[in-house]
mmCIF file of C-alpha atoms in Angstrom:
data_model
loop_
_atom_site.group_PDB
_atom_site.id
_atom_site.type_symbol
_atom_site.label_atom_id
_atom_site.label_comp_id
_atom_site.label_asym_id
_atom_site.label_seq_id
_atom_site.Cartn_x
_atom_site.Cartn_y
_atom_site.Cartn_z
ATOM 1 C CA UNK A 1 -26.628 107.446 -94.638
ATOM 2 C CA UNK A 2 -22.767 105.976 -94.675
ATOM 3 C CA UNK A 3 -20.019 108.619 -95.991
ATOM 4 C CA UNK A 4 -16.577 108.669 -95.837
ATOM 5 C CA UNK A 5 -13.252 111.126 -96.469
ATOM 6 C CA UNK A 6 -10.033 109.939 -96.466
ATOM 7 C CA UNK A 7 -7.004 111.739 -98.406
ATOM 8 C CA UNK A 8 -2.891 110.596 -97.880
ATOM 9 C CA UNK A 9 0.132 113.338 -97.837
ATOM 10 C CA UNK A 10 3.398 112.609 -98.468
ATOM 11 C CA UNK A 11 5.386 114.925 -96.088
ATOM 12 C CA UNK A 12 8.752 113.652 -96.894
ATOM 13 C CA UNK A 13 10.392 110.261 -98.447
ATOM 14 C CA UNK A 14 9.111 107.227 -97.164
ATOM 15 C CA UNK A 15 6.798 109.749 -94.316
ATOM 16 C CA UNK A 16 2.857 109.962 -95.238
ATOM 17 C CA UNK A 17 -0.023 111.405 -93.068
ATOM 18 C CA UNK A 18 -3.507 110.118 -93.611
ATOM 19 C CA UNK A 19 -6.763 111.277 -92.318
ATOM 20 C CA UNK A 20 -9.771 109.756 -92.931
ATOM 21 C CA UNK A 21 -13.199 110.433 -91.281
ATOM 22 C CA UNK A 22 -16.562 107.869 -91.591
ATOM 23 C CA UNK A 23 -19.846 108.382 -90.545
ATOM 24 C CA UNK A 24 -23.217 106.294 -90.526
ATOM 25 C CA UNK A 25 -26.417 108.436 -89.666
ATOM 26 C CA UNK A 26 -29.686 106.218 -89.309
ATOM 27 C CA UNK A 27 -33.137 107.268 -88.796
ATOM 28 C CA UNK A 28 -36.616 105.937 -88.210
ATOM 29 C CA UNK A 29 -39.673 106.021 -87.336
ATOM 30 C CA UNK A 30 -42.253 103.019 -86.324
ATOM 31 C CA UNK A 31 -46.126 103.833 -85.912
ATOM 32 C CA UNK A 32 -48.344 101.548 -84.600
ATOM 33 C CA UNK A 33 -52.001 101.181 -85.011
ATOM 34 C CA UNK A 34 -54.261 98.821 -83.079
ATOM 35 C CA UNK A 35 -58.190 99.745 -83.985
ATOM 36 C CA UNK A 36 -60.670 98.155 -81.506
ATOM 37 C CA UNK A 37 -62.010 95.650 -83.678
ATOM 38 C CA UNK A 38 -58.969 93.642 -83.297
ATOM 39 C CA UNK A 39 -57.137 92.045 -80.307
ATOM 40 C CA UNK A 40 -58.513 89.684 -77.799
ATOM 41 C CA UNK A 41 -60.732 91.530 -75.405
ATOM 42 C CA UNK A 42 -59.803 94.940 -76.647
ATOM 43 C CA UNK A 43 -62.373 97.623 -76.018
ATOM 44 C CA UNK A 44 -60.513 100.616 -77.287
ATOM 45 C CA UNK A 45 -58.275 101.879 -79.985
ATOM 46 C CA UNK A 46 -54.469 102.491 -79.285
ATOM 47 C CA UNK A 47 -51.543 104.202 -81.222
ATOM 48 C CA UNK A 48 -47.789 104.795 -80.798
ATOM 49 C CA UNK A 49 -44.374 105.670 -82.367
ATOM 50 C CA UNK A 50 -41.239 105.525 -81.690
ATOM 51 C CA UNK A 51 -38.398 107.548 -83.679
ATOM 52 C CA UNK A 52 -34.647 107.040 -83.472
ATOM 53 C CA UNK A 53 -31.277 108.433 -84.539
ATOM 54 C CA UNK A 54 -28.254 106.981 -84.336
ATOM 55 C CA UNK A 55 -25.196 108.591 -85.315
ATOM 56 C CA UNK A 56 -21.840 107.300 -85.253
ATOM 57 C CA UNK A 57 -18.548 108.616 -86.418
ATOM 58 C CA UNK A 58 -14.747 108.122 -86.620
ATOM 59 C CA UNK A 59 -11.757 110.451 -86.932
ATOM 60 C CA UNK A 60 -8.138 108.897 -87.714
ATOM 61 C CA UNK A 61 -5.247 110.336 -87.635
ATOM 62 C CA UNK A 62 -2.493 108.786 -89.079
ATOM 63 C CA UNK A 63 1.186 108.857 -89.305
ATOM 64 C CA UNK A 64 3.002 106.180 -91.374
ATOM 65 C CA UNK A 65 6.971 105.840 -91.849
ATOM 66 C CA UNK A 66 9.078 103.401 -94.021
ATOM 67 C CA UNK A 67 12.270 102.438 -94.400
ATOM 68 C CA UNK A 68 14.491 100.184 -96.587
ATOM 69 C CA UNK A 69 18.029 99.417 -96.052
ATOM 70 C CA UNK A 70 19.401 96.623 -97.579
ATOM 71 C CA UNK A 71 18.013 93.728 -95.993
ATOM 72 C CA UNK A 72 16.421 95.423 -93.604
ATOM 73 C CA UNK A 73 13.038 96.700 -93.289
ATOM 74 C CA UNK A 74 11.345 99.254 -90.521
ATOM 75 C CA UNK A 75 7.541 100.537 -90.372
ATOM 76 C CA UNK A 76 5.925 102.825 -87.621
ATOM 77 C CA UNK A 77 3.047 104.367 -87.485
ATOM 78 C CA UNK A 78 1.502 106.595 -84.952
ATOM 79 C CA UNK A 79 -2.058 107.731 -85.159
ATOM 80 C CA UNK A 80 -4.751 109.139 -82.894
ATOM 81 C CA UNK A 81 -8.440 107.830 -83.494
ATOM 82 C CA UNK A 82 -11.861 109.241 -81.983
ATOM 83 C CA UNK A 83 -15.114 107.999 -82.331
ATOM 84 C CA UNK A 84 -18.672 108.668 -80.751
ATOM 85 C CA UNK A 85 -21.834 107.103 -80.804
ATOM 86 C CA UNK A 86 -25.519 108.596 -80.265
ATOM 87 C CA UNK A 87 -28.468 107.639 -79.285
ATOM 88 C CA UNK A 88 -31.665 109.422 -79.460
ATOM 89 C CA UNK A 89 -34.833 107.818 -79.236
ATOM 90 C CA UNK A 90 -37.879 108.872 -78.083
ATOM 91 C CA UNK A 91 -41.668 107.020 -77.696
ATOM 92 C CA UNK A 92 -45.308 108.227 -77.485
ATOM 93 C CA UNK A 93 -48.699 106.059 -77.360
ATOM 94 C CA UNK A 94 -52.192 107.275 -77.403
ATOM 95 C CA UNK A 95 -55.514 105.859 -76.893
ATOM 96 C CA UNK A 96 -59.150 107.051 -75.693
ATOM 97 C CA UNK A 97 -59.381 108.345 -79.782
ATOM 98 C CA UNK A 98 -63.089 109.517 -80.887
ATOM 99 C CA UNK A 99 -62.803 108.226 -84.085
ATOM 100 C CA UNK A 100 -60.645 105.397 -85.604
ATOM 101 C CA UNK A 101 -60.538 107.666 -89.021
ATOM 102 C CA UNK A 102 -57.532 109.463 -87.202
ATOM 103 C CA UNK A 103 -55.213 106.437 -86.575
ATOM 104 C CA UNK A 104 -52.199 108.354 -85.530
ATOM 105 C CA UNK A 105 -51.020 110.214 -82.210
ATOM 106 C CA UNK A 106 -52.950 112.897 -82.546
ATOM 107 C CA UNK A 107 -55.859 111.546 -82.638
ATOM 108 C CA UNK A 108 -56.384 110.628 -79.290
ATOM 109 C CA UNK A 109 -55.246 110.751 -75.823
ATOM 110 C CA UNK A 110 -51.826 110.922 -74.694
ATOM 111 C CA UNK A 111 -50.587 108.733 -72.322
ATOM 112 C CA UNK A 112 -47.514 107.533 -72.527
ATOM 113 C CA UNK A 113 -43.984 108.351 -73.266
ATOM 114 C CA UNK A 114 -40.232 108.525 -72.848
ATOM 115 C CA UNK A 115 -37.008 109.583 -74.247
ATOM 116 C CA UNK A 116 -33.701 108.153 -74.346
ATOM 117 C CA UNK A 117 -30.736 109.709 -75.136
ATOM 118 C CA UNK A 118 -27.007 108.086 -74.931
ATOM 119 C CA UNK A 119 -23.692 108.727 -76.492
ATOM 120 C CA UNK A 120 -20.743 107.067 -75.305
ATOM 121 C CA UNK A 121 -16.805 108.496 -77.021
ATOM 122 C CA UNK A 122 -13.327 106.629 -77.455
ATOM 123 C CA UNK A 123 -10.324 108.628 -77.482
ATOM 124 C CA UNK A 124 -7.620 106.332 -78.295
ATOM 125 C CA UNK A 125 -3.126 106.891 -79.302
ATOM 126 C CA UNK A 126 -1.917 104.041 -80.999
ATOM 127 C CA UNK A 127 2.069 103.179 -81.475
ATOM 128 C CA UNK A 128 3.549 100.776 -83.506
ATOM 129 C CA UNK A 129 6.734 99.555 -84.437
ATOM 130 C CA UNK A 130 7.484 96.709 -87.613
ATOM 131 C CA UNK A 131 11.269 95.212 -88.056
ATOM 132 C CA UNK A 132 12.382 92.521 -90.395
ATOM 133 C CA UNK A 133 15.928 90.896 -92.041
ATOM 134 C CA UNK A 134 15.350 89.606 -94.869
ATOM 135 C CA UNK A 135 12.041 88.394 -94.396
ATOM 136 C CA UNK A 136 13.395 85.934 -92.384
ATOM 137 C CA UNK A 137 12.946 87.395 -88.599
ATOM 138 C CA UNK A 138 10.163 89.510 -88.393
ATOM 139 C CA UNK A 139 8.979 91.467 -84.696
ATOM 140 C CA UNK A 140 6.291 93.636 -83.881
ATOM 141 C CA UNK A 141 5.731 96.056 -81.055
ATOM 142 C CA UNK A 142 2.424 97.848 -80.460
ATOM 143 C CA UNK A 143 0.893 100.053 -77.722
ATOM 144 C CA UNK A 144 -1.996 101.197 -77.197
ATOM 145 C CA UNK A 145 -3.665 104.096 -74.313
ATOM 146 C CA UNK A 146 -7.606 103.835 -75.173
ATOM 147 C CA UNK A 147 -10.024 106.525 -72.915
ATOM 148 C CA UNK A 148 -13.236 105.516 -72.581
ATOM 149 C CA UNK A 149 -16.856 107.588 -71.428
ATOM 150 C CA UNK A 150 -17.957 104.701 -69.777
ATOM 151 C CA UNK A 151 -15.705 104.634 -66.943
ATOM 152 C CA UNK A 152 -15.185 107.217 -64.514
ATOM 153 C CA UNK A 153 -12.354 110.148 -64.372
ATOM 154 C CA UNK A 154 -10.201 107.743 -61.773
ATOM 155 C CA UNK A 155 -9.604 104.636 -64.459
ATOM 156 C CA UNK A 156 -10.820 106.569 -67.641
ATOM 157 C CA UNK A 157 -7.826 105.335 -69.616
ATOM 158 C CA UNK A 158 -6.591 101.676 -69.903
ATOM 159 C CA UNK A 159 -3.054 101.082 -71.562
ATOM 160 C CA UNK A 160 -2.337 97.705 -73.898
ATOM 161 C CA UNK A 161 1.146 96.767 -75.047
ATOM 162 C CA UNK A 162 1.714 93.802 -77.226
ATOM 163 C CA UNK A 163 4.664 92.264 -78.767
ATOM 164 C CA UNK A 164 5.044 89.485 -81.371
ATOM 165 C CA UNK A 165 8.192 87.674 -83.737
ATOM 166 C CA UNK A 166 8.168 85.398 -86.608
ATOM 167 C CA UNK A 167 10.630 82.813 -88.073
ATOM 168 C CA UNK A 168 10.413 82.419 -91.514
ATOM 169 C CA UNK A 169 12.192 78.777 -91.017
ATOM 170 C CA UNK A 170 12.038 78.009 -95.436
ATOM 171 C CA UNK A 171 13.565 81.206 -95.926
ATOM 172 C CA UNK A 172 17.040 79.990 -94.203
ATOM 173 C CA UNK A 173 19.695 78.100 -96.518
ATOM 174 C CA UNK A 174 19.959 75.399 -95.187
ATOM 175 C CA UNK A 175 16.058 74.835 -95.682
ATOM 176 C CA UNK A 176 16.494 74.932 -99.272
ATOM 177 C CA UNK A 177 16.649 71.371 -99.959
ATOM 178 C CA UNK A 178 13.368 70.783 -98.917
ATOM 179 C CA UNK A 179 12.006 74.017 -100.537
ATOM 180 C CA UNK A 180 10.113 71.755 -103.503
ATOM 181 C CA UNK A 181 8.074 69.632 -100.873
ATOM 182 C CA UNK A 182 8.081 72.358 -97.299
ATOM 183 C CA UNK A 183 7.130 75.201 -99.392
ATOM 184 C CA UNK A 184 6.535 77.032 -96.195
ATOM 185 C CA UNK A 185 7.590 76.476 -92.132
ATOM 186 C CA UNK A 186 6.770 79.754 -90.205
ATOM 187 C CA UNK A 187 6.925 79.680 -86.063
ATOM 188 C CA UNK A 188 5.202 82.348 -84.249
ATOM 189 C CA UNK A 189 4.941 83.934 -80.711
ATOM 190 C CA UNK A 190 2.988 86.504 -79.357
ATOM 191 C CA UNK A 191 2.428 88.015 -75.763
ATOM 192 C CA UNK A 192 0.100 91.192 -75.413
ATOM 193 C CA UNK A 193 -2.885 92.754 -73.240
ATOM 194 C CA UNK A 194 -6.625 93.638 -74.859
ATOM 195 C CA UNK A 195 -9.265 95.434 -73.001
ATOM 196 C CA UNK A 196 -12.983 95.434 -72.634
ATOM 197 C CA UNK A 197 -15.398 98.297 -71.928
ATOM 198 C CA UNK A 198 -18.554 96.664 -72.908
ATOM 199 C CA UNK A 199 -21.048 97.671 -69.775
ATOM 200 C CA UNK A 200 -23.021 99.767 -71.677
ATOM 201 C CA UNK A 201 -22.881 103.666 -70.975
ATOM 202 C CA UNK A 202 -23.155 105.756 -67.745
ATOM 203 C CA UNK A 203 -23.128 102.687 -65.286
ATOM 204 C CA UNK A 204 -20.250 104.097 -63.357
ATOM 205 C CA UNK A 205 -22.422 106.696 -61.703
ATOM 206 C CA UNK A 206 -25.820 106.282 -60.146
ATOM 207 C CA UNK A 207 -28.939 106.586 -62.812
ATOM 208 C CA UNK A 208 -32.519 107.525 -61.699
ATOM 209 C CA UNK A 209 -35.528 105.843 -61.980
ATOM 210 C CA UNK A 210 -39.395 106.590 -61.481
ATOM 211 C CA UNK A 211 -41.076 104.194 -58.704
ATOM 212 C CA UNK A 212 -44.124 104.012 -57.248
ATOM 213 C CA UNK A 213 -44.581 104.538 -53.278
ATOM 214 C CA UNK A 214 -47.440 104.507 -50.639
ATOM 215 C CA UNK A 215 -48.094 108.108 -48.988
ATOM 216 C CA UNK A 216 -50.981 108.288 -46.576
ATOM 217 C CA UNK A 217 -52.820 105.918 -48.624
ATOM 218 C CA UNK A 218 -52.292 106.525 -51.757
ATOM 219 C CA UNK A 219 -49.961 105.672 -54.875
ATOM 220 C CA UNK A 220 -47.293 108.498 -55.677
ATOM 221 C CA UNK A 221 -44.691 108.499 -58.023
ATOM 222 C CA UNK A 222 -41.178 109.623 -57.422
ATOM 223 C CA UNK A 223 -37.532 108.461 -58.454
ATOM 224 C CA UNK A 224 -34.710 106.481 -56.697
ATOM 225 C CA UNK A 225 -31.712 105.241 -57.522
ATOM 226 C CA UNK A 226 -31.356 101.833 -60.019
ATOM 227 C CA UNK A 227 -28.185 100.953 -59.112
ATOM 228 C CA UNK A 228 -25.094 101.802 -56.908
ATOM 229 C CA UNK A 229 -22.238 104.549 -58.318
ATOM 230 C CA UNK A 230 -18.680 102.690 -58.434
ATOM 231 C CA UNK A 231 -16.265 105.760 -59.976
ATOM 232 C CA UNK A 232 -13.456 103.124 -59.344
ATOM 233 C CA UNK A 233 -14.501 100.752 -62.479
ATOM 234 C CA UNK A 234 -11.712 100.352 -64.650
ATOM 235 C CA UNK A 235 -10.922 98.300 -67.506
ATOM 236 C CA UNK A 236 -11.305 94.725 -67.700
ATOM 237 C CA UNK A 237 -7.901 93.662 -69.489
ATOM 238 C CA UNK A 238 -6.580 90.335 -70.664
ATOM 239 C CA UNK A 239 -3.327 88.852 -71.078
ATOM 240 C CA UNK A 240 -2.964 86.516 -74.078
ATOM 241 C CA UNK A 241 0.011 84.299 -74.902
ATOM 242 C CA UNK A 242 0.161 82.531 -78.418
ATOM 243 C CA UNK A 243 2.362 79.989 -80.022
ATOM 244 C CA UNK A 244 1.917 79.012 -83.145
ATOM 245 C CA UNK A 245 3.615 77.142 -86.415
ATOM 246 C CA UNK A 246 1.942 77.381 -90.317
ATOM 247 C CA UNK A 247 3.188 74.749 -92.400
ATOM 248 C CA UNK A 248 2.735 74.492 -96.212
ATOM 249 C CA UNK A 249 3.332 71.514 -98.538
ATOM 250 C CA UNK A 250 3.711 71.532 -102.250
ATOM 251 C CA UNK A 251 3.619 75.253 -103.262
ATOM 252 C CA UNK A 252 0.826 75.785 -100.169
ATOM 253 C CA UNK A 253 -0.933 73.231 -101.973
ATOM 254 C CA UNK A 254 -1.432 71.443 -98.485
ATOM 255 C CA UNK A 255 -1.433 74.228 -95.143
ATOM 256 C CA UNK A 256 -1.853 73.999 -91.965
ATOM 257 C CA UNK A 257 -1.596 76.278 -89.293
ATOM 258 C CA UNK A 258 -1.240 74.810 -85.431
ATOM 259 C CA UNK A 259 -1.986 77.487 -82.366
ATOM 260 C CA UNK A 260 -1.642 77.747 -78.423
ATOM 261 C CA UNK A 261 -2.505 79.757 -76.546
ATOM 262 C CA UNK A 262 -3.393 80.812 -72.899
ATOM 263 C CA UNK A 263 -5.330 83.944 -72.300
ATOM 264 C CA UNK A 264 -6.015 85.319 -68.642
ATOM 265 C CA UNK A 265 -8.695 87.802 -67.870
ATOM 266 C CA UNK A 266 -8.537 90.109 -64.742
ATOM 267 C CA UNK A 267 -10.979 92.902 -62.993
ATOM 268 C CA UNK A 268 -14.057 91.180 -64.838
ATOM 269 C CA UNK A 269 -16.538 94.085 -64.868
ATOM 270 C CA UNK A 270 -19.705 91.473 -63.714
ATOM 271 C CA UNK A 271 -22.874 92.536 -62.304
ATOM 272 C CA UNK A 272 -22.700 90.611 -58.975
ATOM 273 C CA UNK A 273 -25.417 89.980 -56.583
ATOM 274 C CA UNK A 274 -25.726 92.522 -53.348
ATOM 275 C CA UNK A 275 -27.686 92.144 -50.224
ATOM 276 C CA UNK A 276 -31.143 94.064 -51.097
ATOM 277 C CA UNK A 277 -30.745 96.490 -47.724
ATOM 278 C CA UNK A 278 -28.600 98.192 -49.962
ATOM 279 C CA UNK A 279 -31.699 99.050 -51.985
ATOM 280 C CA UNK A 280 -30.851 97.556 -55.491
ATOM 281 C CA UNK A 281 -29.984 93.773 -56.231
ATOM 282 C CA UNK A 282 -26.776 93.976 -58.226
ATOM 283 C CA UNK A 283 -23.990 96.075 -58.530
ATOM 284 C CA UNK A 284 -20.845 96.437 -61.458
ATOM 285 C CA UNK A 285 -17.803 95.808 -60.349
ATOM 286 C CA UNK A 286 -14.171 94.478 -61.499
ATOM 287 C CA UNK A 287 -14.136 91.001 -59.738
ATOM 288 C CA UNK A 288 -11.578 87.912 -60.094
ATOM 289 C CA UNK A 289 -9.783 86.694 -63.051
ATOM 290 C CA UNK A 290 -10.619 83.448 -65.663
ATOM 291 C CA UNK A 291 -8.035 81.105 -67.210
ATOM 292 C CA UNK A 292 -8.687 80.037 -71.070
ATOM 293 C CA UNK A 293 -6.806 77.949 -72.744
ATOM 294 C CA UNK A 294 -6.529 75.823 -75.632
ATOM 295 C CA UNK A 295 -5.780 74.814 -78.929
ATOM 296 C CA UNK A 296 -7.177 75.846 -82.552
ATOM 297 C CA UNK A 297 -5.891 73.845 -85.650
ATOM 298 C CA UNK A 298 -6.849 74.354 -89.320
ATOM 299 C CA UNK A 299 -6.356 72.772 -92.269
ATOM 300 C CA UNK A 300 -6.506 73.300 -96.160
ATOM 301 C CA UNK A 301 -6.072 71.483 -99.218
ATOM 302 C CA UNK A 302 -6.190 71.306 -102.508
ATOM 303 C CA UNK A 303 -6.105 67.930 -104.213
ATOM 304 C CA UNK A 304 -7.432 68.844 -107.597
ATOM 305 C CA UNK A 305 -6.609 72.076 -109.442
ATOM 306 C CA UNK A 306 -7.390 72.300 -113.117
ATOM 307 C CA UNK A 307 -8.240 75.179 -115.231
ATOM 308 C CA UNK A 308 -11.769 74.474 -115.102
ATOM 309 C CA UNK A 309 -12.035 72.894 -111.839
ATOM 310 C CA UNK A 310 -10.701 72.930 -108.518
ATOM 311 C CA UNK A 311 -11.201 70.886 -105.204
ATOM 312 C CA UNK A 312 -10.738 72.253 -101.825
ATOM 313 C CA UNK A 313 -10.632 70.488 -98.813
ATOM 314 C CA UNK A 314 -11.077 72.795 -95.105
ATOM 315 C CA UNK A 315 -10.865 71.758 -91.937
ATOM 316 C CA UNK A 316 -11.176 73.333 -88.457
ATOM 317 C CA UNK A 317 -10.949 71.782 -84.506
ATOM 318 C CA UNK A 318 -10.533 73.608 -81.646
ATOM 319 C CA UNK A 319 -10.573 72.703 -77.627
ATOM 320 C CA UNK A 320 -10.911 75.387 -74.909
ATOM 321 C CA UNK A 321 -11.063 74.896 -71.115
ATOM 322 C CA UNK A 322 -11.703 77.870 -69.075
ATOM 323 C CA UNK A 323 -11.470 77.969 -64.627
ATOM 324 C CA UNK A 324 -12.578 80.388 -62.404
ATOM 325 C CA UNK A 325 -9.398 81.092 -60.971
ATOM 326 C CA UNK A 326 -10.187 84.128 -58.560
ATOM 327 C CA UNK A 327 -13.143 86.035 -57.209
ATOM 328 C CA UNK A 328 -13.315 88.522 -54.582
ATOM 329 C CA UNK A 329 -11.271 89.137 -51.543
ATOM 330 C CA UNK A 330 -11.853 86.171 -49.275
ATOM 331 C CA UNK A 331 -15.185 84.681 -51.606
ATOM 332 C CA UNK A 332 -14.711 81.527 -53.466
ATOM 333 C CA UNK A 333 -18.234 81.084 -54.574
ATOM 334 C CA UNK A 334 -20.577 84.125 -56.212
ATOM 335 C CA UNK A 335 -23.693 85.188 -57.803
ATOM 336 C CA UNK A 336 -23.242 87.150 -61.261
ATOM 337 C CA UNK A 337 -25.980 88.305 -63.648
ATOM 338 C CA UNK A 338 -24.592 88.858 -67.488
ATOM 339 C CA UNK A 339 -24.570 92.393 -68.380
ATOM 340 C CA UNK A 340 -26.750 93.905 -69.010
ATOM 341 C CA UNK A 341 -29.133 91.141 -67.075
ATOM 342 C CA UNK A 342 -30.663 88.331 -67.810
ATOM 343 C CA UNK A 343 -29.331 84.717 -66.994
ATOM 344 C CA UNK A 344 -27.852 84.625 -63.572
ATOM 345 C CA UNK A 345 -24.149 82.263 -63.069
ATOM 346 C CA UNK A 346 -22.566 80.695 -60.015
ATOM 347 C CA UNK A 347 -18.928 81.437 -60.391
ATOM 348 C CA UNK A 348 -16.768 79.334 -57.766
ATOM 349 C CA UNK A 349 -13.547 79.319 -57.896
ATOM 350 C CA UNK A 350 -11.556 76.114 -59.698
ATOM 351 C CA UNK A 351 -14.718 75.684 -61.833
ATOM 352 C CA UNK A 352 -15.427 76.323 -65.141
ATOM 353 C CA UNK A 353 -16.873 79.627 -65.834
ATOM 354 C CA UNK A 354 -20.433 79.964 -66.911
#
């Protein structure tokens, strides 16, 4: 189920407030039946289901200004979003049944099950500011203070400015000469930070699991910890610097757009190898930084255009080179297992990540 309510006021001349709030609610269930006639060496029947909801949902809030005078233009908007996301999901399988005309749950033996339930929240004031002369000299200022459940109350929040500017070169006078062949010649620069919070949800603080141990003989269950509490993780953030020119020929007919850009990523939140004494094998932390850079060019064109037919002609290249350029405190070389596991990486620092 996907729904959505969104309504705009006008509080005052060029001042509007708009809400809006989304949701998507899923739900299902998956039975399975395996009968004892089937299956390589089975000698007995099995059953289980699993059901899940998921619900997700979004609240904005937000507060829009505009502003004309004479050649100049201004735009800000302030807002507050929130958003959530569920998880409930919950297993059962049976088997030892008396009869295979029963082929659900019920019919036989518990002996099996768990249940899962997550929900991780965003609570996140956005800011920004829009002013341009003419259409000539356009700049852009934008922060950003996003609060995140999956970090602990010491780094909860994680605050991203940005700025960018434009030149809109064809737009000048003296440019005008060349308007019927440089239809366009735009240069642009950006510099701003982005964060990540992808670890998946309660990692910050130790999580329970159910082992097995020895006691006088025999096999007992009990639980342990699965991993090691850090209430310091914080947000991985990256710095990104872009230069870039768009150039169109011809009424756009031929475009091109040329881009730059450097991007540097600090406190990577990596699951990085520990010494086993410590009684898991990996623990998430913010550790060393990665250079990327590169360059991304694209290219369009349009050689035929008729009323009944047209011919377009796309093109895209890109290069990046990326370098491990720190790790932690007095380590140049270290283990790191992708969140949330799986392949294992040597990062060493001066190397190419991954």
């Amino acid at each position: 189920i996907v729904g959505g309510l969104n309504f705009e006021l006008k509080l005052a001349k060029g001042l509007t407030f708009k809400p809006s709030l989304a949701i998507d609610i899923m739900s299902s269930e998956n039975s399975i039946w395996y009968p004892a006639s089937i299956g390589k060496n089975r000698t007995d029947s099995e059953a289980s289901t699993t059901m899940t909801r998921k619900l997700m949902w979004i609240n904005e809030n937000i507060l829009t200004y505009q502003k004309e005078f004479g050649d100049h233009n201004i735009s800000a908007v302030g807002g507050v979003t929130i958003q959530s996301n569920q998880l409930n999901k919950l297993y059962t399988s049976a088997y030892h049944f008396a009869t295979e005309s029963l082929p659900s749950i019920n019919g036989g033996v518990v002996n099996g099950g768990s249940y899962d339930k997550t929900e991780d929240r965003m609570l996140s004031y956005i800011a920004r500011l829009t002013y341009d002369y003419k259409r000539k000299y356009m700049i852009q200022g934008v922060f950003r203070a996003d609060g995140s459940s999956r970090f602990g109350k010491n780094n909860k929040y994680g605050y991203f400015p940005s700025i960018s500017a434009g030149w809109a070169m064809t737009e000048e006078k003296f440019m005008k000469p060349l308007k019927k062949v440089l239809s366009e010649l735009k240069l642009r620069g950006s510099f701003g930070l982005s964060g990540n919070n992808a670890i998946g949800d309660y990692n910050y603080e130790t999580k329970m699991s159910q082992q097995s141990y020895i006691v006088d003989g025999s096999v007992v269950s009990g639980w342990a910890p699965s991993n090691i509490a850090n209430p310091d993780l914080k947000w991985e953030v990256s710095k990104q610097t872009n230069l870039g020119v768009d150039i169109g020929l011809f009424h756009n007919r031929i475009f091109m757009q040329l881009d730059l850009y450097k991007s540097i990523t600090s406190d990577m939140l990596l699951n990085t190898i520990v010494p086993s004494t410590l009684g898991v094998s990996r623990m998430l932390q913010n550790v060393g930084s990665v250079e990327n850079k590169g360059i991304e060019v694209q290219f369009n064109a349009t050689p035929v255009k008729t009323q009944d037919f047209a011919w377009d002609i796309n093109v895209n290249w890109s290069k990046n080179d990326n370098m491990v350029t720190a790790l932690a405190p007095g380590i140049d070389n270290l283990q790191i297992s992708s969140f949330p596991g799986g392949v294992t990486l040597n990062a060493v620092v001066g190397q190419p990540f991954g």
